[in-house]
Coordinates of C-alpha atoms and ligand atoms in Angstrom, one line a residue:
M1196 CA 0.1 -0.2 0.0
A1197 CA 1.3 3.5 -1.1
A1198 CA 2.1 5.8 2.1
A1199 CA -0.6 8.1 2.8
Q1200 CA 0.4 11.8 3.8
V1201 CA 0.9 12.9 7.1
Q1202 CA -1.3 16.1 7.5
R1203 CA 0.1 18.6 10.3
M1204 CA -1.9 20.7 12.1
S1205 CA 0.6 23.1 12.8
R1206 CA 0.4 23.6 9.0
L1207 CA -3.3 23.2 8.6
M1208 CA -5.8 26.1 7.7
V1209 CA -8.3 25.5 10.3
K1210 CA -9.5 27.8 13.2
T1211 CA -11.6 25.9 15.3
L1212 CA -14.5 28.0 17.3
R1213 CA -16.2 27.6 20.9
D1214 CA -19.2 29.3 20.1
D1215 CA -22.1 28.4 17.6
P1216 CA -22.4 31.1 14.9
A1217 CA -25.2 33.1 15.8
D1218 CA -27.3 32.1 12.8
A1219 CA -27.1 28.5 13.1
E1220 CA -30.3 26.3 13.9
T1221 CA -29.4 22.9 13.1
L1222 CA -26.7 20.8 14.6
S1223 CA -24.7 20.1 11.2
H1224 CA -24.3 23.9 10.7
K1225 CA -23.2 24.9 14.0
L1226 CA -20.6 21.8 14.3
L1227 CA -19.1 22.4 10.6
V1228 CA -18.6 26.0 10.9
R1229 CA -17.0 25.7 14.8
A1230 CA -14.8 22.8 13.3
G1231 CA -13.5 24.9 10.8
Y1232 CA -14.9 22.5 7.5
V1233 CA -17.0 25.2 5.8
R1234 CA -17.5 29.0 6.0
R1235 CA -20.3 31.1 5.0
N1236 CA -20.0 33.3 2.1
A1237 CA -23.8 34.9 1.4
A1238 CA -27.1 33.2 2.2
G1239 CA -26.8 29.4 1.0
I1240 CA -23.0 30.1 -0.5
W1241 CA -20.3 28.1 0.9
T1242 CA -16.5 27.9 1.1
W1243 CA -15.4 24.2 1.8
L1244 CA -12.1 24.8 3.6
P1245 CA -9.4 22.2 4.0
L1246 CA -10.8 19.4 6.0
G1247 CA -14.7 20.2 4.8
K1248 CA -13.2 19.4 0.9
K1249 CA -11.8 16.2 2.1
V1250 CA -15.0 15.1 3.5
L1251 CA -16.8 16.4 0.1
D1252 CA -14.1 14.6 -1.7
N1253 CA -14.3 11.3 0.0
I1254 CA -18.3 11.4 -0.9
S1255 CA -17.5 12.0 -4.0
N1256 CA -15.2 9.3 -4.7
I1257 CA -17.6 6.6 -3.3
V1258 CA -20.2 7.8 -5.2
R1259 CA -17.9 7.9 -8.3
E1260 CA -16.8 4.0 -7.7
E1261 CA -20.3 2.7 -7.3
M1262 CA -21.7 4.9 -10.2
D1263 CA -18.6 3.5 -12.0
A1264 CA -19.4 0.0 -11.0
I1265 CA -22.8 -0.2 -12.6
G1266 CA -21.1 0.7 -16.0
A1267 CA -22.1 4.8 -15.8
Q1268 CA -20.0 6.9 -17.3
E1269 CA -18.4 10.2 -16.1
V1270 CA -18.8 13.3 -17.8
L1271 CA -18.9 17.3 -17.2
L1272 CA -21.4 19.5 -18.6
P1273 CA -21.5 23.1 -18.1
A1274 CA -23.1 24.8 -15.4
L1275 CA -23.9 28.1 -17.3
L1276 CA -26.3 27.0 -20.0
P1277 CA -28.1 29.1 -22.8
K1278 CA -31.8 29.2 -22.3
E1279 CA -33.4 27.6 -25.2
A1280 CA -33.4 23.9 -23.9
Y1281 CA -35.0 25.1 -20.8
E1282 CA -37.3 27.0 -23.3
A1283 CA -38.2 23.8 -25.0
S1284 CA -39.2 21.8 -21.9
G1285 CA -41.0 24.6 -20.3
R1286 CA -38.8 24.5 -17.3
W1287 CA -37.5 28.3 -18.1
E1288 CA -41.0 29.5 -16.9
E1289 CA -41.7 26.5 -14.5
Y1290 CA -39.1 27.0 -12.0
G1291 CA -40.0 30.4 -11.4
D1292 CA -37.9 32.3 -8.8
L1293 CA -36.0 28.7 -8.3
L1294 CA -34.0 29.7 -11.3
F1295 CA -30.9 31.8 -11.3
R1296 CA -31.2 33.7 -14.9
L1297 CA -28.7 36.0 -16.2
K1298 CA -27.6 37.8 -19.6
D1299 CA -24.5 38.0 -21.6
R1300 CA -23.1 41.0 -22.9
K1301 CA -25.0 40.8 -25.7
G1302 CA -28.1 40.5 -23.9
A1303 CA -28.8 36.8 -24.7
D1304 CA -30.4 35.1 -21.8
Y1305 CA -28.7 32.2 -20.0
L1306 CA -29.1 30.2 -16.4
L1307 CA -27.2 28.4 -14.2
G1308 CA -28.3 24.9 -14.0
P1309 CA -30.6 23.5 -11.3
T1310 CA -30.4 19.9 -12.8
H1311 CA -29.5 18.8 -16.3
E1312 CA -32.3 16.6 -18.0
E1313 CA -32.6 18.8 -21.0
I1314 CA -28.9 19.0 -21.9
F1315 CA -28.2 15.2 -21.2
T1316 CA -30.9 14.6 -23.6
Q1317 CA -29.4 16.9 -26.3
T1318 CA -26.0 15.3 -25.5
V1319 CA -27.3 11.7 -26.2
K1320 CA -29.4 12.9 -29.3
D1321 CA -26.0 14.1 -30.8
Q1322 CA -23.6 11.2 -29.9
C1323 CA -26.3 8.2 -30.1
T1324 CA -27.9 7.3 -33.1
S1325 CA -28.6 3.7 -33.0
Y1326 CA -30.1 1.0 -30.6
K1327 CA -26.9 -0.3 -30.6
D1328 CA -25.5 2.8 -29.0
L1329 CA -27.9 2.2 -26.1
P1330 CA -28.7 1.5 -23.5
V1331 CA -26.3 4.3 -22.2
M1332 CA -26.0 6.0 -18.5
L1333 CA -24.1 9.1 -18.0
Y1334 CA -23.5 10.8 -14.9
Q1335 CA -21.5 13.9 -13.4
I1336 CA -20.5 15.7 -10.0
Q1337 CA -21.0 19.1 -10.4
T1338 CA -22.2 22.1 -8.8
K1339 CA -25.9 23.0 -9.1
Y1340 CA -27.8 26.3 -8.7
R1341 CA -31.2 27.2 -7.4
D1342 CA -32.5 30.2 -5.7
E1343 CA -34.0 28.6 -2.7
A1344 CA -36.8 30.6 -0.8
R1345 CA -35.0 29.3 2.6
P1346 CA -31.3 28.4 2.1
R1347 CA -31.2 27.8 6.1
S1348 CA -29.4 24.9 7.6
G1349 CA -25.9 25.6 6.1
V1350 CA -25.0 23.2 3.5
L1351 CA -28.2 21.2 4.0
R1352 CA -30.0 23.8 1.8
G1353 CA -27.6 25.6 -0.3
R1354 CA -28.3 28.3 -3.2
E1355 CA -25.0 26.6 -4.8
F1356 CA -24.5 22.8 -4.0
Q1357 CA -22.9 19.8 -5.2
M1358 CA -25.1 17.0 -6.8
K1359 CA -24.5 13.7 -8.9
D1360 CA -27.0 13.6 -11.4
S1361 CA -27.4 10.7 -13.8
Y1362 CA -29.2 10.1 -16.4
S1363 CA -29.8 6.8 -18.3
F1364 CA -31.3 6.3 -21.9
D1365 CA -33.2 2.9 -23.1
T1366 CA -35.0 2.0 -26.0
T1367 CA -37.4 -0.2 -24.0
D1368 CA -39.3 0.1 -20.7
E1369 CA -38.0 -2.7 -19.5
G1370 CA -34.7 -1.1 -20.2
L1371 CA -35.4 1.8 -18.5
A1372 CA -36.9 -0.6 -15.4
E1373 CA -33.3 -2.3 -15.6
S1374 CA -31.2 0.7 -15.4
Y1375 CA -33.5 1.9 -12.4
A1376 CA -32.8 -1.1 -10.7
L1377 CA -29.1 -0.7 -11.2
H1378 CA -29.3 3.1 -10.0
R1379 CA -31.1 1.9 -6.9
E1380 CA -28.6 -0.7 -6.0
A1381 CA -25.7 1.4 -6.4
Y1382 CA -27.5 4.2 -4.3
R1383 CA -27.6 1.4 -1.6
K1384 CA -24.2 0.3 -1.8
I1385 CA -23.3 4.2 -1.6
F1386 CA -25.2 4.9 1.2
A1387 CA -24.0 2.0 3.3
R1388 CA -20.5 3.2 2.8
L1389 CA -21.0 6.7 3.9
G1390 CA -22.2 4.9 6.9
L1391 CA -25.6 6.9 6.7
D1392 CA -28.9 5.9 8.0
Y1393 CA -31.5 5.8 5.2
R1394 CA -35.0 4.7 4.3
I1395 CA -36.2 4.2 0.6
V1396 CA -39.8 5.5 0.1
S1397 CA -41.9 5.7 -2.8
A1398 CA -41.9 9.8 -3.8
V1399 CA -45.5 9.4 -5.1
S1400 CA -48.6 8.2 -4.0
G1401 CA -50.1 4.6 -4.6
A1402 CA -52.2 5.6 -7.5
M1403 CA -49.5 6.9 -9.5
G1404 CA -47.8 3.6 -9.6
G1405 CA -45.2 1.8 -7.1
S1406 CA -41.5 2.3 -7.7
A1407 CA -41.5 4.5 -10.8
S1408 CA -40.0 7.2 -7.9
E1409 CA -38.4 6.6 -5.1
E1410 CA -36.6 9.0 -2.5
F1411 CA -33.6 8.2 -0.2
L1412 CA -34.1 9.8 3.3
A1413 CA -32.0 10.1 6.0
P1414 CA -33.8 10.3 9.5
A1415 CA -32.4 13.4 11.4
A1416 CA -34.5 15.8 13.6
A1417 CA -32.8 18.9 11.2
G1418 CA -34.7 17.1 8.0
E1419 CA -37.3 19.1 6.2
D1420 CA -39.1 16.0 4.9
T1421 CA -41.8 14.2 7.1
F1422 CA -42.2 10.6 6.6
V1423 CA -44.0 7.5 8.6
D1424 CA -41.9 4.9 9.7
C1425 CA -42.9 1.7 11.0
P1426 CA -41.4 1.0 14.5
A1427 CA -42.1 -2.7 14.0
C1428 CA -41.2 -3.7 10.3
E1429 CA -39.4 -2.2 7.5
Y1430 CA -42.1 -0.1 6.1
A1431 CA -41.3 3.2 5.2
A1432 CA -43.3 5.8 2.9
N1433 CA -43.8 9.4 2.3
T1434 CA -46.7 11.1 3.9
E1435 CA -48.6 11.2 0.9
A1436 CA -48.0 7.4 -0.1
V1437 CA -49.8 5.7 3.0
T1438 CA -52.5 3.7 1.9
F1439 CA -55.2 2.3 4.5
V1440 CA -56.6 -1.0 3.9
A1441 CA -60.2 -1.0 5.5
E1442 CA -62.2 -3.9 5.9
A1443 CA -66.0 -4.2 5.7
V1444 CA -68.3 -4.3 9.1
D1445 CA -71.4 -5.8 9.6
A1446 CA -74.3 -3.4 9.8
S1447 CA -77.0 -5.7 10.3
G1448 CA -77.4 -4.6 14.3
V1449 CA -78.0 -0.8 12.8
G1450 CA -81.4 1.0 13.1
P1451 CA -82.8 2.8 10.4
V1452 CA -81.6 6.6 9.5
E1453 CA -82.7 8.8 12.1
E1454 CA -83.1 12.6 11.5
L1455 CA -81.7 14.9 14.1
D1456 CA -82.8 18.6 15.1
T1457 CA -79.2 20.1 15.5
P1458 CA -79.6 24.0 15.0
D1459 CA -76.1 26.0 14.8
T1460 CA -73.8 23.0 14.3
P1461 CA -72.0 23.7 10.8
T1462 CA -68.9 22.3 12.3
I1463 CA -67.6 18.7 13.2
E1464 CA -66.9 20.2 16.5
S1465 CA -70.3 22.0 17.3
L1466 CA -71.9 18.9 16.1
A1467 CA -70.1 16.4 18.1
A1468 CA -70.4 18.2 21.3
H1469 CA -74.3 19.3 20.6
L1470 CA -74.7 15.3 20.1
G1471 CA -72.1 13.9 22.8
V1472 CA -70.4 11.5 20.2
P1473 CA -66.9 11.7 19.1
A1474 CA -65.7 13.2 16.2
S1475 CA -64.6 10.1 14.5
A1476 CA -68.1 8.7 14.6
T1477 CA -69.1 11.6 12.2
L1478 CA -68.8 11.8 8.4
K1479 CA -67.7 15.0 7.1
N1480 CA -68.6 15.7 3.5
L1481 CA -66.0 18.3 1.8
L1482 CA -67.3 19.4 -1.3
V1483 CA -64.4 20.4 -4.1
K1484 CA -64.5 21.2 -7.8
V1485 CA -62.9 18.4 -10.2
D1486 CA -62.6 19.8 -13.3
G1487 CA -65.3 22.4 -12.7
E1488 CA -67.7 19.3 -11.3
I1489 CA -68.7 19.5 -7.7
V1490 CA -67.8 16.1 -6.2
A1491 CA -68.3 15.2 -2.5
V1492 CA -65.3 13.5 -0.5
G1493 CA -66.3 11.7 2.7
V1494 CA -63.6 11.0 5.8
P1495 CA -64.1 10.5 9.2
G1496 CA -64.8 13.9 11.2
N1497 CA -61.9 13.9 13.1
R1498 CA -59.6 13.4 9.9
E1499 CA -58.5 16.1 7.7
V1500 CA -58.1 15.8 3.9
D1501 CA -55.3 16.0 2.4
L1502 CA -55.7 18.2 -0.8
G1503 CA -52.3 17.4 -2.2
K1504 CA -53.2 13.4 -2.0
L1505 CA -56.3 14.2 -3.7
G1506 CA -54.8 16.2 -6.6
E1507 CA -52.7 13.5 -7.1
H1508 CA -55.0 10.7 -7.1
L1509 CA -57.6 12.8 -9.8
A1510 CA -54.2 13.8 -12.0
P1511 CA -54.6 15.3 -14.5
A1512 CA -57.8 16.5 -13.7
V1513 CA -57.6 20.1 -11.6
V1514 CA -59.1 19.9 -7.8
E1515 CA -60.4 23.3 -6.7
L1516 CA -62.3 24.1 -3.4
V1517 CA -65.9 25.5 -3.9
T1518 CA -66.7 29.1 -3.6
A1519 CA -70.4 30.5 -2.6
E1520 CA -71.0 31.0 -6.0
D1521 CA -71.0 27.2 -6.9
F1522 CA -74.2 27.0 -4.5
V1523 CA -76.5 29.4 -6.1
D1524 CA -77.9 26.7 -8.5
R1525 CA -77.8 23.9 -6.1
P1526 CA -80.6 23.4 -3.6
D1527 CA -79.3 20.1 -3.3
L1528 CA -76.3 21.3 -1.4
V1529 CA -77.1 22.6 1.8
R1530 CA -73.5 23.8 3.0
G1531 CA -72.4 22.5 6.5
Y1532 CA -75.1 19.9 6.4
V1533 CA -74.2 17.8 3.2
G1534 CA -75.1 13.6 3.8
P1535 CA -74.1 11.2 1.2
Q1536 CA -77.7 9.7 1.3
G1537 CA -79.8 11.6 -1.2
L1538 CA -76.8 13.0 -2.9
E1539 CA -78.1 11.8 -6.2
K1540 CA -76.2 14.1 -8.6
V1541 CA -73.0 14.1 -7.2
R1542 CA -70.0 11.8 -7.5
Y1543 CA -69.0 10.9 -3.7
I1544 CA -65.3 9.8 -3.2
A1545 CA -64.6 8.1 0.4
D1546 CA -61.9 7.4 2.4
P1547 CA -61.3 3.6 3.2
R1548 CA -62.2 4.1 6.5
V1549 CA -65.8 4.8 5.1
A1550 CA -65.8 1.3 4.6
P1551 CA -69.0 -0.8 3.7
G1552 CA -71.0 -1.6 6.6
T1553 CA -69.6 1.6 8.7
A1554 CA -72.5 3.6 10.3
W1555 CA -72.2 7.4 10.4
V1556 CA -73.6 11.0 11.9
T1557 CA -73.7 13.2 9.0
G1558 CA -75.5 16.0 7.3
A1559 CA -79.2 15.3 6.3
N1560 CA -79.0 17.8 3.5
R1561 CA -81.3 20.2 5.5
A1562 CA -80.4 23.1 7.3
D1563 CA -79.7 22.5 10.9
T1564 CA -80.4 18.9 10.9
H1565 CA -78.3 15.8 10.8
A1566 CA -78.8 12.2 10.4
R1567 CA -77.7 9.2 12.5
N1568 CA -77.2 5.5 11.8
V1569 CA -76.3 6.3 8.1
V1570 CA -75.0 2.9 7.0
C1571 CA -72.5 3.0 3.9
G1572 CA -73.8 0.6 1.2
R1573 CA -77.1 0.7 2.8
D1574 CA -77.8 4.2 2.5
F1575 CA -75.5 5.3 0.4
S1576 CA -72.9 4.4 -2.2
V1577 CA -69.5 5.4 -2.5
D1578 CA -68.2 5.8 -6.3
D1579 CA -64.6 5.8 -5.4
Y1580 CA -62.4 5.0 -2.7
L1581 CA -59.2 6.9 -2.3
D1582 CA -56.9 7.5 0.7
V1583 CA -57.2 11.4 0.8
V1584 CA -56.5 11.9 4.8
V1585 CA -53.5 13.4 6.4
V1586 CA -51.7 10.5 8.0
E1587 CA -51.5 10.6 11.7
E1588 CA -49.2 9.2 14.4
G1589 CA -50.5 5.8 15.3
D1590 CA -52.1 4.9 12.1
P1591 CA -52.1 1.4 11.0
C1592 CA -49.3 0.2 9.1
P1593 CA -50.0 -1.0 5.9
A1594 CA -47.4 -3.7 6.1
C1595 CA -48.1 -5.0 9.8
G1596 CA -50.6 -3.0 11.4
A1597 CA -48.4 -1.6 14.3
G1598 CA -48.8 1.9 15.2
L1599 CA -47.0 4.4 12.6
R1600 CA -44.5 6.9 13.7
L1601 CA -44.2 10.6 11.8
D1602 CA -40.6 11.3 11.8
R1603 CA -38.5 14.0 10.2
A1604 CA -35.6 13.3 7.6
I1605 CA -33.3 14.9 5.3
E1606 CA -33.7 13.8 1.3
I1607 CA -30.4 12.6 0.2
G1608 CA -31.4 10.6 -2.8
H1609 CA -34.0 10.4 -5.6
I1610 CA -34.4 8.1 -8.2
F1611 CA -37.1 8.6 -10.9
Q1612 CA -38.3 6.8 -14.2
L1613 CA -38.9 10.1 -16.2
G1614 CA -40.0 7.9 -19.1
R1615 CA -40.2 9.8 -22.7
K1616 CA -41.0 13.6 -21.7
Y1617 CA -37.8 15.1 -22.2
A1618 CA -37.2 12.5 -25.5
D1619 CA -40.3 13.8 -26.7
T1620 CA -39.7 17.5 -26.1
F1621 CA -36.3 17.0 -28.2
Q1622 CA -37.1 14.2 -30.7
L1623 CA -34.6 12.0 -29.2
D1624 CA -34.8 8.8 -31.6
V1625 CA -32.7 6.0 -32.5
L1626 CA -32.6 3.7 -35.3
G1627 CA -34.1 0.4 -34.0
Q1628 CA -33.6 -3.1 -34.8
Q1629 CA -36.3 -3.2 -37.5
G1630 CA -34.9 -0.1 -39.1
K1631 CA -37.9 2.5 -37.9
P1632 CA -36.8 5.1 -35.5
V1633 CA -37.5 4.4 -31.7
R1634 CA -38.4 6.9 -29.0
V1635 CA -35.9 6.6 -26.4
T1636 CA -36.9 6.5 -22.4
M1637 CA -35.1 8.0 -19.8
G1638 CA -34.6 8.0 -16.0
S1639 CA -33.2 10.6 -13.5
Y1640 CA -31.0 9.9 -10.4
G1641 CA -29.8 12.4 -8.0
I1642 CA -27.5 12.3 -5.0
G1643 CA -26.9 15.8 -3.1
I1644 CA -23.0 15.4 -2.2
S1645 CA -22.8 18.6 -0.3
R1646 CA -26.0 17.8 1.4
A1647 CA -24.5 14.1 2.4
V1648 CA -22.0 15.8 4.5
A1649 CA -24.4 17.6 6.6
A1650 CA -26.5 14.6 7.0
L1651 CA -24.0 12.5 8.1
A1652 CA -22.8 15.1 10.4
E1653 CA -26.4 15.4 11.7
Q1654 CA -26.9 11.7 12.2
T1655 CA -23.5 11.2 13.8
A1656 CA -22.1 13.9 16.0
D1657 CA -22.8 14.3 19.6
A1658 CA -22.4 16.9 22.1
A1659 CA -18.2 16.8 21.8
G1660 CA -18.4 17.5 18.1
L1661 CA -18.3 15.7 14.7
C1662 CA -18.1 12.2 14.7
W1663 CA -17.2 10.7 11.2
P1664 CA -17.9 7.3 9.8
A1665 CA -14.5 5.8 8.8
E1666 CA -14.8 6.1 4.8
V1667 CA -15.9 9.7 5.0
A1668 CA -13.6 11.2 7.8
P1669 CA -11.1 13.5 6.5
A1670 CA -8.4 11.3 8.3
D1671 CA -8.4 7.7 9.7
V1672 CA -6.5 8.8 12.8
H1673 CA -6.0 11.7 14.8
V1674 CA -2.5 11.7 16.5
V1675 CA -2.4 14.5 19.5
A1676 CA 0.7 15.4 20.9
A1677 CA -0.2 16.3 24.5
G1678 CA 2.4 19.1 24.7
K1679 CA 5.9 18.8 25.3
A1680 CA 8.7 18.4 22.9
L1681 CA 9.5 14.9 23.4
Q1682 CA 5.6 14.0 23.0
I1683 CA 5.6 16.0 19.4
E1684 CA 8.5 13.9 18.4
V1685 CA 7.2 10.6 19.4
A1686 CA 3.3 11.7 17.7
L1687 CA 5.4 12.6 14.1
D1688 CA 6.9 9.5 14.5
V1689 CA 4.3 7.0 15.4
A1690 CA 2.2 9.5 12.3
A1691 CA 5.0 8.7 10.0
Q1692 CA 4.7 4.9 10.5
L1693 CA 0.9 5.0 10.3
A1694 CA 1.4 7.0 7.1
A1695 CA 3.5 4.1 5.7
A1696 CA 1.1 1.6 6.5
G1697 CA -1.2 3.4 4.4
L1698 CA -3.4 5.3 7.0
R1699 CA -4.5 9.2 6.5
V1700 CA -3.1 10.8 9.4
L1701 CA -4.1 14.1 10.9
V1702 CA -1.3 15.0 13.5
D1703 CA -1.7 17.7 16.2
D1704 CA 1.9 18.8 16.5
R1705 CA 1.2 22.5 17.6
S1706 CA 3.4 24.0 20.2
G1707 CA 2.2 26.5 22.4
V1708 CA -1.4 25.0 22.7
S1709 CA -2.4 23.4 25.9
P1710 CA -3.5 19.6 25.9
G1711 CA -6.7 20.4 27.0
V1712 CA -7.7 22.8 23.9
K1713 CA -5.7 19.9 21.7
F1714 CA -8.3 17.1 23.1
T1715 CA -11.3 19.6 22.7
D1716 CA -10.3 20.1 19.2
A1717 CA -9.8 16.6 18.5
E1718 CA -13.4 15.5 19.6
L1719 CA -14.8 18.3 17.8
L1720 CA -13.1 17.6 14.4
G1721 CA -14.4 14.2 14.8
V1722 CA -11.6 11.8 13.2
P1723 CA -12.7 8.4 14.4
K1724 CA -9.8 7.3 16.1
I1725 CA -7.6 9.6 18.4
L1726 CA -4.2 8.6 19.3
V1727 CA -2.6 10.5 22.2
A1728 CA 1.3 10.7 22.9
G1729 CA 1.0 11.6 26.3
R1730 CA 2.3 11.1 29.9
R1731 CA 4.1 7.8 28.8
A1732 CA 5.1 8.6 25.3
G1733 CA 8.6 8.7 26.3
E1734 CA 8.4 5.0 27.8
G1735 CA 6.8 4.5 24.2
V1736 CA 3.0 3.9 25.7
L1737 CA 0.2 5.6 23.9
E1738 CA -3.5 6.0 24.5
L1739 CA -5.9 5.1 21.8
K1740 CA -9.7 6.5 21.9
D1741 CA -12.4 5.5 20.0
R1742 CA -14.0 8.9 18.9
R1743 CA -17.4 7.5 19.0
T1744 CA -17.8 4.9 22.1
G1745 CA -15.3 7.1 24.4
E1746 CA -13.3 3.9 24.7
R1747 CA -9.4 4.1 25.6
E1748 CA -6.5 1.6 25.8
E1749 CA -3.0 1.8 26.3
L1750 CA -0.8 0.4 23.8
S1751 CA 2.7 0.5 22.6
V1752 CA 3.5 2.3 19.4
A1753 CA 3.9 -0.8 17.6
E1754 CA 0.5 -2.0 19.2
A1755 CA -1.1 0.9 18.1
V1756 CA 0.1 0.8 14.3
A1757 CA -0.9 -2.8 14.2
R1758 CA -4.4 -2.3 15.6
L1759 CA -5.1 0.9 13.7
R1760 CA -3.8 -1.0 10.5
G1761 CA -6.4 -3.7 11.0
Ligands
ATP2589 P1 -35.9 19.6 -1.9 O1 -37.1 18.4 -1.6 O2 -34.8 18.9 -0.8 O3 -35.9 20.8 -2.1 P2 -35.4 18.1 -4.4 O4 -36.5 17.5 -4.8 O5 -35.8 19.4 -5.0 O6 -34.8 18.5 -3.0 P3 -33.8 16.7 -6.5 O7 -34.3 17.9 -7.7 O8 -34.5 15.6 -6.4 O9 -34.2 17.7 -5.4 O10 -32.2 16.7 -6.3 C1 -31.8 15.5 -6.5 C2 -30.5 15.8 -4.9 O11 -30.0 17.0 -5.0 C3 -31.9 15.9 -3.9 O12 -32.3 14.6 -3.3 C4 -30.7 16.4 -2.4 O13 -30.5 15.6 -2.0 C5 -29.8 17.3 -3.6 N1 -30.5 18.7 -3.1 C6 -31.6 19.5 -3.6 N2 -31.7 20.8 -3.6 C7 -30.5 20.9 -2.8 C8 -30.1 22.2 -2.3 N3 -30.6 23.3 -2.2 N4 -29.2 21.9 -1.5 C9 -28.0 20.8 -1.3 N5 -28.5 19.8 -1.7 C10 -30.0 19.7 -2.8
MG2590 MG1 -37.0 15.1 -4.9

């Protein structure tokens, strides 16, 4: 093994801070700044200092190795892009304020790339002409630009950030599925090597179909995404993707529908209080417009309708809330007192919890009146069952039935079967086996490289500082010379031996810095192993400390070298 370099702290540009930066809210932001890994230039714009750059490069290299291993080829496209391609795809407009737009000296429009589907499509159109040239997978590790509304949390959400983006090009749907599966597997290897705790969740609702798009989430308190996590089994999902499986119940014991005089009870709370029943016994009927037509959506009174979920289920139809005007010609719709029984002219969508045989208190379609014993399947029918309620803590896991947890996470990766959207825009065809042109189908796959630094810091840091997993750490071992000249001499000597054995070594050889400060710095910097040349250095005895567990042991120099090498 080639000798690695020894990095001497006395020559390293690193200024550690004892206090958290005033603007920092998240742990990773505080610690990466305090440990001298990054430095802020402007909102969401960061300098990577020497130690930070090492971690960033280690992550990039792991990603590069695993992308190469699935046969993806590395390229580097420009970050400064002419407007035309993004105008063709519609994203010049669609991106809105997120896009950094600029003009050149001649007044022509440019943008700083937020992601590169358009340019990769053009590249492949230019380079590949026959089915024999495909499949092809291309990737780059590049600086991306997005004018994020809230560039908080340090490098977790930058306006300039590093992303690995890759794109697959296939002639068949099976080919695309294969390229997607290869990426999924590569991502699993990458995140395992990074030492990251992660979950794979479906990024779209069940209605749009399974695995066409999945996100890799790193559970962390600082995360901006909420996801559902089952404490009892492997199940994890995007909050929008959770589906409840309802079972029919026996309603033979339920009496006939009974109307109730319920003055001034237009809300679920007022109704439940008036009747002395729990909100969960009432059926709430939300009216919405779907492509202009009024539709009722029934959910238990204690649950909220997730309009985003409803919109996804019904897409491409457009869902809007109703306004007072919509009731002008509709005497059949009594606002606040709608019930599905007798709603003949209205399509009725219900949550699966409104299962056949369930009995409800609901509106009687007359002002100030409700009805009880309204049984699903007997007194009203459901046109479509759609899971549209906001998922809540404790809802049953669709896989095993245990109570779900709602947790926070950081999105670190995203894989997506794009299909032919961009190929259609740019007419990306290759000559097929039969001599006819075939439209290409694409996948796109991202990993937040700079975000992964922060995600790892979030998951692994403790009260004393950063605590890197082995493969991403800026060094394998941090040798600390407690103070005196002799200790510095021993430390430099053991550092040289460790480097000769192929280890990446950081050695604190600073003179005139107290041992206390050096130990505090070592904990803050977060190298996984700390080797101290202290009190017994003269006798050739060193102390090895595990940064994560805090375990210590005394070893001879030779033992320490052998141990760290193993
Ligand atoms: P988010 O929902 O967090 O804004 P996104 O869905 O817009 O992310 P993608 O377009 O899928 O992200 O980008 C691919 C990856 O790039 C993401 O999974 C994430 O890890 C990373 N990423 C996206 N935006 C940023 C950012 N502003 N700063 C750092 N990394 C980012
Ligand atoms: Mg995404």
